[in-house]
Amino acid sequence: MSHNSFGHLFRFTTWGESHGPAIGAVVDGCPPGLELNEGLIQPFLDARRPGQSKFTTQRQEPDAVRILSGVFEGRTTGTPISLMIENVDQRSKDYSEVAQAYRPGHADYAYDAKYGLRDYRGGGRSSARETASRVAAGAVARLVLPEVTIRAWVAEIGGDAIDPANFDAAEIARNPFFCPDAKAAARWEKLVDDARLAGSSLGAVVACEATGVPAGWGAPLYGKLDADLAAAMMGINAVKGVEIGDGFAAARLSGETNADPMRPGATGPEFLANHAGGIAGGISTGQPVAVRLAFKPTSSILTPVETIDRAGAATQIRTKGRHDPCVGIRGVPVVEAMMALVLADHKLRHKAQCG
Amino acid sequence: MSHNSFGHLFRFTTWGESHGPAIGAVVDGCPPGLELNEGLIQPFLDARRPGQSKFTTQRQEPDAVRILSGVFEGRTTGTPISLMIENVDQRSKDYSEVAQAYRPGHADYAYDAKYGLRDYRGGGRSSARETASRVAAGAVARLVLPEVTIRAWVAEIGGDAIDPANFDAAEIARNPFFCPDAKAAARWEKLVDDARLAGSSLGAVVACEATGVPAGWGAPLYGKLDADLAAAMMGINAVKGVEIGDGFAAARLSGETNADPMRPGATGPEFLANHAGGIAGGISTGQPVAVRLAFKPTSSILTPVETIDRAGAATQIRTKGRHDPCVGIRGVPVVEAMMALVLADHKLRHKAQCG
Amino acid sequence: MSHNSFGHLFRFTTWGESHGPAIGAVVDGCPPGLELNEGLIQPFLDARRPGQSKFTTQRQEPDAVRILSGVFEGRTTGTPISLMIENVDQRSKDYSEVAQAYRPGHADYAYDAKYGLRDYRGGGRSSARETASRVAAGAVARLVLPEVTIRAWVAEIGGDAIDPANFDAAEIARNPFFCPDAKAAARWEKLVDDARLAGSSLGAVVACEATGVPAGWGAPLYGKLDADLAAAMMGINAVKGVEIGDGFAAARLSGETNADPMRPGATGPEFLANHAGGIAGGISTGQPVAVRLAFKPTSSILTPVETIDRAGAATQIRTKGRHDPCVGIRGVPVVEAMMALVLADHKLRHKAQCG
Amino acid sequence: MSHNSFGHLFRFTTWGESHGPAIGAVVDGCPPGLELNEGLIQPFLDARRPGQSKFTTQRQEPDAVRILSGVFEGRTTGTPISLMIENVDQRSKDYSEVAQAYRPGHADYAYDAKYGLRDYRGGGRSSARETASRVAAGAVARLVLPEVTIRAWVAEIGGDAIDPANFDAAEIARNPFFCPDAKAAARWEKLVDDARLAGSSLGAVVACEATGVPAGWGAPLYGKLDADLAAAMMGINAVKGVEIGDGFAAARLSGETNADPMRPGATGPEFLANHAGGIAGGISTGQPVAVRLAFKPTSSILTPVETIDRAGAATQIRTKGRHDPCVGIRGVPVVEAMMALVLADHKLRHKAQCG
């Protein structure tokens, strides 16, 4: 069972609520002998950290990670790695409204329907704050994958997409949008700021690519690499769609145009295209593993929305707290982390059966 | 681990290859006391069965299911239900070409890279024939879900989409395309037949909706209902994309237009929209659970494609066997089965923790 | 979840009832490329097969195994291996009594309490017939463990134990009791035959040893090799106790006498004793892995026993069918199979994380 | 996979080493709405706490538990419950000897063989200190089981057993041995103190009984209640044997003497004996669930023992630190915790399938 755990051999379990004392992850199954310290995790948390530009929520969290177990003299021991991040900026605000009324688009109603009660402060367990735990765990997963390079970026905000011709990987770190197209980034400044000022929100498409994955990772039929990636990505807050390779566009191609022909290459087959996104029959082909995700617009908006309260009576709610105008932006480090976590698990699984 | 199993409490494991003596599924965790016999499974297999029109592969398989265990005096006993389907029409053909060269788009190369050998006859384990096992298991899952109605249909073939205004559920069973729009079905006759005659293939989009799912099924954060649906659907052969609710379209909406406002209804909240596809925070909201999938065009085409052989040398291959010109069509009963299997599992999981 | 599955990476799922058409196992996670055919499994089934002497049940079952999947051209492909054994000798007898009254010591009452119904014919799912599936799966597990030799024997019947001084491994196959002590085997002839003739039954202690297991298999803390062995062995029908190494005798030793001192040896440490049974801290030490199991006497006896019927009324029952006077005897091949299955799983698990 | 997790629906994962900053457990799958606070956990930790008499290790640990998540306004929310216990008394001692030489009977050599490195301070992950996490998790499990009463006791130390005729449950809390026989407790004072003063150690047998378990918990065949109990108990540090009901004694009984006859009772069947320990066919019968465990003597003794160092050279080692002369004594609260954890999991599993 995996209510709050993910992975099989490289496995992590997260815990914690938005406004509790801390959040954290326990990483189990990590190979021993890998160099690990807080300094190797912190940069990834810093990339996800809120409050770094006006385009993300203004909650101020240092997100300083502590390693509580599983590391000895700077190396992993093979035992569980407990990672903890204290919650610092749980601003004392009045939650009486959200305690009583369900915010449409949020998990409020569904949680109450399931559990009969919920920690409503900042969204509780359903807060995107939980993704910091994933990013921390993902940083550990990367250590298992020295041969793999993982890179994610925002490909589209509010329907305004990047121009692939302008793609420059170096650009991703230079703007607050993780945008590889400098021109698009310039446009998004106004787009996102307008939404922010209007108390509105925007959706986004995030793309992620892992290069260096050898052919052979994955498993038929209910342990397919693409199926596990789909679960990993769809499980990120606000994600409503996942594509591998050409995704929905492939449904509009003919068999001839969708083929990925092969010819002999220097170090194995050379593929003439990658419509498949690096995965065939659930198993990696050696091409870049390519995924795209749709993030819905943040559900927290200033415009009042019709809703009901806990007693079932009609009411309205609008969200006044600190929020991301486009939650997809901060999703980029989370997507990279989930990619690393899936690949690390499958690397070990492959090694177990076929290594 | 779940190389070949799916689900947690309602769990099934499939086995079998395209050209072995049989294929099958073992369903574990089914509640006891449910009426079950072959007659309750067979109609779903018949819907998926090949060779029923010129628009699907001409392989002739009766797909007669046998229940080998777990049922006593017509009722489930709570012990594993073993379902077996014999392979009948494994036409003896010459597989020497596919044994030696990798068919692009198929799992051939990836399987060899992983396992070092493969059963190349008809695709072996990676054949869509395996989906018959899922359909059989799905028929059992439906028994666990009397309150739920599951309906899937083809929404688009080769880029030609249905018109939602023409949607007529009764139409789905009346044409060989599982198409709810009679006009689109008429157009597809020529579209698919042209592809078939040209030895080409087409992609498709399949939609599925489950009504009657109560609020509260699902689980945070790595057991989300949408994440499990994504894995289930992405794990179907040829699927390259999965959307929940509005999916990628949601990424182009503003927070205001994407909201699903609620008001008091007769038997709980009434939602004014269902952009979320019936799931919020990984938990069902009581609205219809709505999923869309992209099927790539069948990779088997008559046009020769550049490839390599097992020795790594350049060659060409074209697929001469019996194949579906649009594999998405026969995906419809499989999608329904996977929906039932995910929901049955989550129903039991919810009952365990919160029931 | 593992209602009917066992293992994590090398994993098997069994299905089938005593009087259904067949029983079987699906083995998942087997490494590819291993030579496998029915002839490599059958000898182990033959060793477990009933009706071979007057000291076991007279049910006649050829127990011929069929491999339905996962093997191609004589080698495992890495995909699920489906093994099926048809039930042949389901003698048509009158089950009306056992259908109505609960046999004490059997699972009858517990199954009804759990499921509300049960397949009462021959014990249904709780029949020791299921162990044939384990033996078949265990034969596959042995292929994963060429470096390991597994040997089990009956160490005690009805309180009459072998003399360790008489231990002769070659003797095990020479008598119908899997007894390594020729003198004890001679005594047991009368002991077991007397029980048989009296319609009574006897308990037994079975020992099992695996040599060749390298140091390092196992895992802390809930994947301990000894914990998994305990589960595997306690899960065999009629087993009520499991010991690792000295087991309960260790509770009567002092720390000094229980120590297993080490000194340098030719190919690693040489241990001066093996009180620990080859496992320390849940991980193998390189010494023989040694387990002992207590089998209770067969619950089926001719003497009437006080019981209740399904309606809760008082009645008596005595078991008239074909039964083993000492079920522990035929447990020997099952114990060996479970040892192989646990070790194969842990070998792969170790390889995944530390290999 | 379950390297460091246990349970399926009610599931916990532990982390932490003896001399790290803290240890802890994450409890997942707990039903919502249960009253929970630190005060409901602490008494169980206090019972296990070291340094409370001269018969246990003198390490001083307050073992104060903190709840970091999963509880809101004093009630469980259904989300993961993170429990943390800080390590306080990690006495700064010289570990150079144990860093270099393997202590026989401890996990030192096996850990190094597996992982290539180990946290040798106080045994690291293999320290019995980890059992505090289990006790904390077990306290949560008890909340799920209001109908069940769990009671464990020491039944034997160093071969000196209690007299069942003297059994007085109230006595268990009155002596430092968890001994229900006042006379035995008096004898053990000298027995254990002599061992302590001699730097020696003693083994013990611990018994545990759970009353109030209804008929029907458990599952065939690899989710048997007794198999899961065996794994849970064998996984406790220093345990080398587990019995259900009569255990090994049952192997010496005839079928007639081992029968547990039933007759109609006031609220269901009344059993005339409980040789089976409350479990038949892997499923509870409604009788008390009875388990017995063998704890080996503490491996840490003052007498030098022959061993090897990390380089493989011959040496000797004797253990000078603070240790329990009879580790079985402090095992009692751990055994109760594991019983609660297994039962809570099976209660939910039963509810899911058959509730």
Short mmCIF file of C-alpha atoms in Angstrom, two decimals, chain C residues 1-6 8-9 12-14 16 102-111 113-115 125-127 130 133-134 156-160 198-205 215-224 226-228 230-232 234-256 258-265 268-272 275-286 292-299 301-303 305-308 312-315 338 345-346 349-350 353-354, chain D residues 1-6 8-9 12-14 16 102-111 113-115 125-127 130 133-134 156-160 198-205 215-224 226-228 230-232 234-256 258-265 268-272 275-286 292-299 301-303 305-308 312-315 338 345-346 349-350 353-354:
data_model
loop_
_atom_site.label_atom_id
_atom_site.label_comp_id
_atom_site.label_asym_id
_atom_site.label_seq_id
_atom_site.Cartn_x
_atom_site.Cartn_y
_atom_site.Cartn_z
CA MET C 1 -0.85 -6.54 -0.07
CA SER C 2 -0.17 -10.20 -0.06
CA HIS C 3 -3.25 -12.19 0.70
CA ASN C 4 -2.14 -14.83 -1.76
CA SER C 5 1.26 -13.60 -2.91
CA PHE C 6 4.68 -13.97 -1.33
CA HIS C 8 8.91 -8.85 -3.25
CA LEU C 9 11.22 -9.12 -6.24
CA PHE C 12 4.69 -15.72 -6.52
CA THR C 13 0.92 -15.81 -6.30
CA THR C 14 -0.98 -19.04 -5.85
CA GLY C 16 -6.84 -22.89 -6.51
CA TYR C 102 -17.03 -27.34 11.67
CA ARG C 103 -14.09 -29.69 12.02
CA PRO C 104 -12.10 -28.55 15.09
CA GLY C 105 -8.50 -27.73 14.28
CA HIS C 106 -9.40 -27.05 10.65
CA ALA C 107 -10.05 -23.65 9.14
CA ASP C 108 -13.76 -24.40 8.64
CA TYR C 109 -15.17 -22.18 11.34
CA ALA C 110 -12.67 -19.34 10.78
CA TYR C 111 -13.36 -19.26 7.04
CA ALA C 113 -16.64 -16.40 10.19
CA LYS C 114 -14.55 -14.38 7.77
CA TYR C 115 -16.21 -14.91 4.43
CA ARG C 125 -8.47 -23.10 -0.30
CA SER C 126 -7.16 -24.12 3.12
CA SER C 127 -6.27 -27.61 1.91
CA GLU C 130 -2.14 -25.68 -2.20
CA SER C 133 1.88 -24.71 -6.03
CA ARG C 134 4.58 -23.61 -3.61
CA GLU C 156 11.05 -35.71 15.18
CA ILE C 157 7.70 -37.45 14.94
CA GLY C 158 5.29 -37.70 17.84
CA GLY C 159 8.02 -36.68 20.24
CA ASP C 160 10.48 -39.30 19.00
CA ALA C 198 -6.01 -46.01 15.03
CA GLY C 199 -7.34 -43.15 12.92
CA SER C 200 -5.17 -40.87 15.00
CA SER C 201 -2.41 -38.49 13.96
CA LEU C 202 1.03 -37.28 15.03
CA GLY C 203 2.93 -34.03 15.01
CA ALA C 204 6.45 -33.56 13.72
CA VAL C 205 9.46 -31.30 13.76
CA ALA C 215 27.06 -13.04 4.02
CA GLY C 216 24.89 -9.99 3.35
CA TRP C 217 21.43 -11.19 2.33
CA GLY C 218 18.58 -9.77 4.36
CA ALA C 219 17.64 -6.29 5.44
CA PRO C 220 16.87 -4.32 8.57
CA LEU C 221 14.36 -4.06 10.13
CA TYR C 222 11.10 -5.25 8.66
CA GLY C 223 12.74 -7.10 5.83
CA LYS C 224 14.94 -9.28 8.02
CA ASP C 226 14.80 -14.40 9.66
CA ALA C 227 11.51 -12.49 9.84
CA ASP C 228 10.73 -13.38 6.23
CA ALA C 230 9.43 -17.01 9.93
CA ALA C 231 6.50 -15.74 7.87
CA ALA C 232 7.20 -18.20 5.08
CA MET C 234 4.58 -20.22 9.75
CA GLY C 235 2.39 -19.82 6.68
CA ILE C 236 2.72 -23.51 5.80
CA ASN C 237 -0.39 -25.46 6.77
CA ALA C 238 -0.23 -26.98 10.26
CA VAL C 239 2.96 -25.17 11.33
CA LYS C 240 2.73 -23.71 14.85
CA GLY C 241 6.32 -22.82 15.64
CA VAL C 242 9.49 -21.62 13.92
CA GLU C 243 13.02 -21.45 15.23
CA ILE C 244 16.14 -19.90 13.71
CA GLY C 245 19.35 -21.59 14.82
CA ASP C 246 19.07 -22.70 18.44
CA GLY C 247 15.66 -21.08 18.73
CA PHE C 248 14.02 -21.69 22.09
CA ALA C 249 17.10 -23.51 23.33
CA ALA C 250 19.00 -20.22 22.98
CA ALA C 251 16.71 -18.73 25.62
CA ARG C 252 18.27 -21.16 28.08
CA LEU C 253 21.90 -20.43 27.21
CA SER C 254 24.19 -17.82 28.71
CA GLY C 255 25.75 -15.15 26.56
CA GLU C 256 29.06 -17.03 26.69
CA ASN C 258 25.50 -18.75 22.85
CA ALA C 259 28.38 -16.83 21.24
CA ASP C 260 29.48 -17.79 17.74
CA PRO C 261 33.16 -16.85 17.87
CA MET C 262 34.96 -16.08 14.63
CA ARG C 263 38.49 -16.63 13.49
CA PRO C 264 40.21 -16.02 10.17
CA GLY C 265 39.43 -18.75 7.64
CA GLY C 268 36.53 -15.32 4.99
CA PRO C 269 35.73 -15.71 8.65
CA GLU C 270 35.43 -19.16 10.10
CA PHE C 271 32.75 -19.48 12.75
CA LEU C 272 33.32 -21.80 15.70
CA HIS C 275 23.82 -20.90 17.45
CA ALA C 276 22.51 -17.98 15.40
CA GLY C 277 21.45 -20.19 12.50
CA GLY C 278 23.36 -18.15 9.98
CA ILE C 279 21.58 -14.86 10.58
CA ALA C 280 22.58 -11.86 12.70
CA GLY C 281 20.67 -8.60 12.82
CA GLY C 282 18.39 -9.97 10.09
CA ILE C 283 21.29 -10.45 7.65
CA SER C 284 23.02 -13.66 6.62
CA THR C 285 26.49 -14.29 8.05
CA GLY C 286 27.71 -16.83 5.53
CA ARG C 292 13.21 -25.70 12.51
CA LEU C 293 9.41 -25.96 12.34
CA ALA C 294 6.77 -27.56 14.51
CA PHE C 295 3.94 -29.28 12.65
CA LYS C 296 0.87 -30.01 14.69
CA PRO C 297 -0.78 -33.43 14.33
CA THR C 298 -3.25 -33.63 11.45
CA SER C 299 -6.58 -32.35 12.70
CA ILE C 301 -8.99 -37.95 13.08
CA LEU C 302 -11.45 -40.79 13.29
CA THR C 303 -12.37 -40.10 16.91
CA VAL C 305 -14.91 -34.52 18.43
CA GLU C 306 -17.43 -32.18 19.99
CA THR C 307 -18.27 -29.26 17.71
CA ILE C 308 -21.04 -27.04 16.40
CA GLY C 312 -24.55 -22.97 16.05
CA ALA C 313 -26.07 -26.18 17.41
CA ALA C 314 -24.04 -28.83 19.20
CA THR C 315 -22.92 -31.86 17.21
CA MET C 338 9.73 -21.89 0.99
CA ASP C 345 13.82 -12.97 -3.18
CA HIS C 346 16.50 -11.77 -0.80
CA ARG C 349 16.81 -7.57 -3.10
CA HIS C 350 20.42 -7.54 -2.02
CA GLN C 353 20.56 -2.20 -3.28
CA CYS C 354 24.12 -3.35 -2.76
CA MET D 1 9.00 -3.69 -0.32
CA SER D 2 9.44 -3.47 3.39
CA HIS D 3 13.05 -2.98 4.33
CA ASN D 4 12.03 -0.62 7.09
CA SER D 5 8.24 -0.64 6.92
CA PHE D 6 5.72 -3.05 8.37
CA HIS D 8 -0.17 -3.08 4.73
CA LEU D 9 -3.11 -0.84 5.59
CA PHE D 12 4.60 2.10 9.87
CA THR D 13 8.13 2.96 8.80
CA THR D 14 10.91 3.50 11.30
CA GLY D 16 17.11 6.28 13.13
CA TYR D 102 33.24 -7.58 14.95
CA ARG D 103 31.32 -8.46 18.11
CA PRO D 104 30.12 -12.07 17.74
CA GLY D 105 26.37 -12.42 18.02
CA HIS D 106 25.88 -8.81 16.97
CA ALA D 107 25.07 -7.60 13.49
CA ASP D 108 28.49 -5.99 13.04
CA TYR D 109 29.97 -8.45 10.59
CA ALA D 110 26.74 -8.98 8.64
CA TYR D 111 26.20 -5.24 8.21
CA ALA D 113 29.35 -7.69 4.59
CA LYS D 114 26.13 -6.24 3.22
CA TYR D 115 26.76 -2.52 3.10
CA ARG D 125 20.57 0.87 13.09
CA SER D 126 20.71 -2.64 14.58
CA SER D 127 20.51 -1.29 18.14
CA GLU D 130 14.94 1.20 17.42
CA SER D 133 9.83 3.59 17.58
CA ARG D 134 7.82 0.38 17.44
CA GLU D 156 11.07 -17.76 31.65
CA ILE D 157 14.55 -16.37 32.27
CA GLY D 158 17.70 -18.43 31.88
CA GLY D 159 15.65 -21.61 31.85
CA ASP D 160 13.76 -20.77 35.07
CA ALA D 198 29.44 -11.50 36.25
CA GLY D 199 29.20 -9.48 33.02
CA SER D 200 27.20 -12.36 31.59
CA SER D 201 23.71 -12.46 30.13
CA LEU D 202 20.59 -14.60 30.07
CA GLY D 203 17.93 -15.53 27.55
CA ALA D 204 14.21 -15.35 28.14
CA VAL D 205 10.85 -16.53 26.90
CA ALA D 215 -13.24 -14.52 14.56
CA GLY D 216 -12.35 -13.68 10.97
CA TRP D 217 -9.16 -11.58 11.02
CA GLY D 218 -6.35 -12.89 8.86
CA ALA D 219 -6.15 -14.08 5.30
CA PRO D 220 -5.03 -17.07 3.27
CA LEU D 221 -2.36 -17.90 2.36
CA TYR D 222 0.50 -15.46 2.43
CA GLY D 223 -1.33 -12.98 4.59
CA LYS D 224 -2.06 -15.41 7.40
CA ASP D 226 -0.01 -16.28 12.30
CA ALA D 227 2.51 -15.77 9.48
CA ASP D 228 2.37 -12.01 9.96
CA ALA D 230 5.70 -14.69 13.16
CA ALA D 231 7.38 -12.08 10.96
CA ALA D 232 6.58 -9.30 13.41
CA MET D 234 10.96 -12.76 14.70
CA GLY D 235 11.90 -9.27 13.55
CA ILE D 236 12.36 -8.06 17.13
CA ASN D 237 16.02 -7.86 18.07
CA ALA D 238 17.39 -11.04 19.71
CA VAL D 239 14.31 -13.17 19.00
CA LYS D 240 15.19 -16.62 17.67
CA GLY D 241 11.91 -18.52 17.95
CA VAL D 242 8.18 -17.92 17.72
CA GLU D 243 5.30 -20.18 18.67
CA ILE D 244 1.57 -19.80 18.10
CA GLY D 245 -0.53 -21.52 20.73
CA ASP D 246 1.12 -24.76 21.83
CA GLY D 247 3.88 -24.29 19.26
CA PHE D 248 6.55 -26.96 19.46
CA ALA D 249 4.64 -28.76 22.17
CA ALA D 250 1.88 -29.37 19.62
CA ALA D 251 4.34 -31.43 17.61
CA ARG D 252 4.36 -33.90 20.49
CA LEU D 253 0.58 -34.17 20.88
CA SER D 254 -1.78 -36.59 19.15
CA GLY D 255 -4.59 -35.31 17.01
CA GLU D 256 -7.03 -36.12 19.80
CA ASN D 258 -4.48 -31.26 20.22
CA ALA D 259 -8.13 -30.78 19.19
CA ASP D 260 -9.92 -27.64 20.32
CA PRO D 261 -13.51 -28.91 20.58
CA MET D 262 -16.32 -26.42 20.28
CA ARG D 263 -19.75 -26.25 21.82
CA PRO D 264 -22.48 -23.65 21.65
CA GLY D 265 -21.75 -20.68 23.89
CA GLY D 268 -20.88 -17.77 19.66
CA PRO D 269 -18.95 -20.98 19.93
CA GLU D 270 -17.27 -21.85 23.18
CA PHE D 271 -13.93 -23.59 22.76
CA LEU D 272 -12.91 -26.26 25.24
CA HIS D 275 -4.02 -25.39 21.55
CA ALA D 276 -4.25 -23.45 18.29
CA GLY D 277 -3.54 -20.09 19.94
CA GLY D 278 -6.64 -18.51 18.51
CA ILE D 279 -5.75 -19.00 14.85
CA ALA D 280 -6.87 -21.69 12.39
CA GLY D 281 -5.99 -21.66 8.69
CA GLY D 282 -4.38 -18.26 9.21
CA ILE D 283 -7.62 -16.70 10.47
CA SER D 284 -8.60 -15.80 14.02
CA THR D 285 -11.15 -18.04 15.72
CA GLY D 286 -12.32 -15.67 18.42
CA ARG D 292 5.49 -17.11 22.65
CA LEU D 293 8.96 -15.84 21.74
CA ALA D 294 12.49 -16.96 22.55
CA PHE D 295 14.98 -14.17 23.23
CA LYS D 296 18.59 -15.17 23.08
CA PRO D 297 20.93 -13.91 25.81
CA THR D 298 22.36 -10.45 25.15
CA SER D 299 25.41 -10.89 22.96
CA ILE D 301 29.29 -9.85 27.57
CA LEU D 302 32.39 -8.98 29.54
CA THR D 303 34.14 -12.27 28.73
CA VAL D 305 35.38 -13.69 22.70
CA GLU D 306 37.50 -14.77 19.77
CA THR D 307 36.76 -12.73 16.66
CA ILE D 308 38.25 -11.00 13.63
CA GLY D 312 40.21 -10.20 8.68
CA ALA D 313 42.90 -10.65 11.33
CA ALA D 314 42.34 -12.59 14.54
CA THR D 315 41.56 -10.62 17.68
CA MET D 338 4.06 -5.65 17.56
CA ASP D 345 -3.44 -3.98 10.17
CA HIS D 346 -5.49 -7.15 9.94
CA ARG D 349 -7.66 -5.59 5.96
CA HIS D 350 -10.62 -7.64 7.08
CA GLN D 353 -12.62 -7.17 2.00
CA CYS D 354 -15.39 -8.52 4.21
#
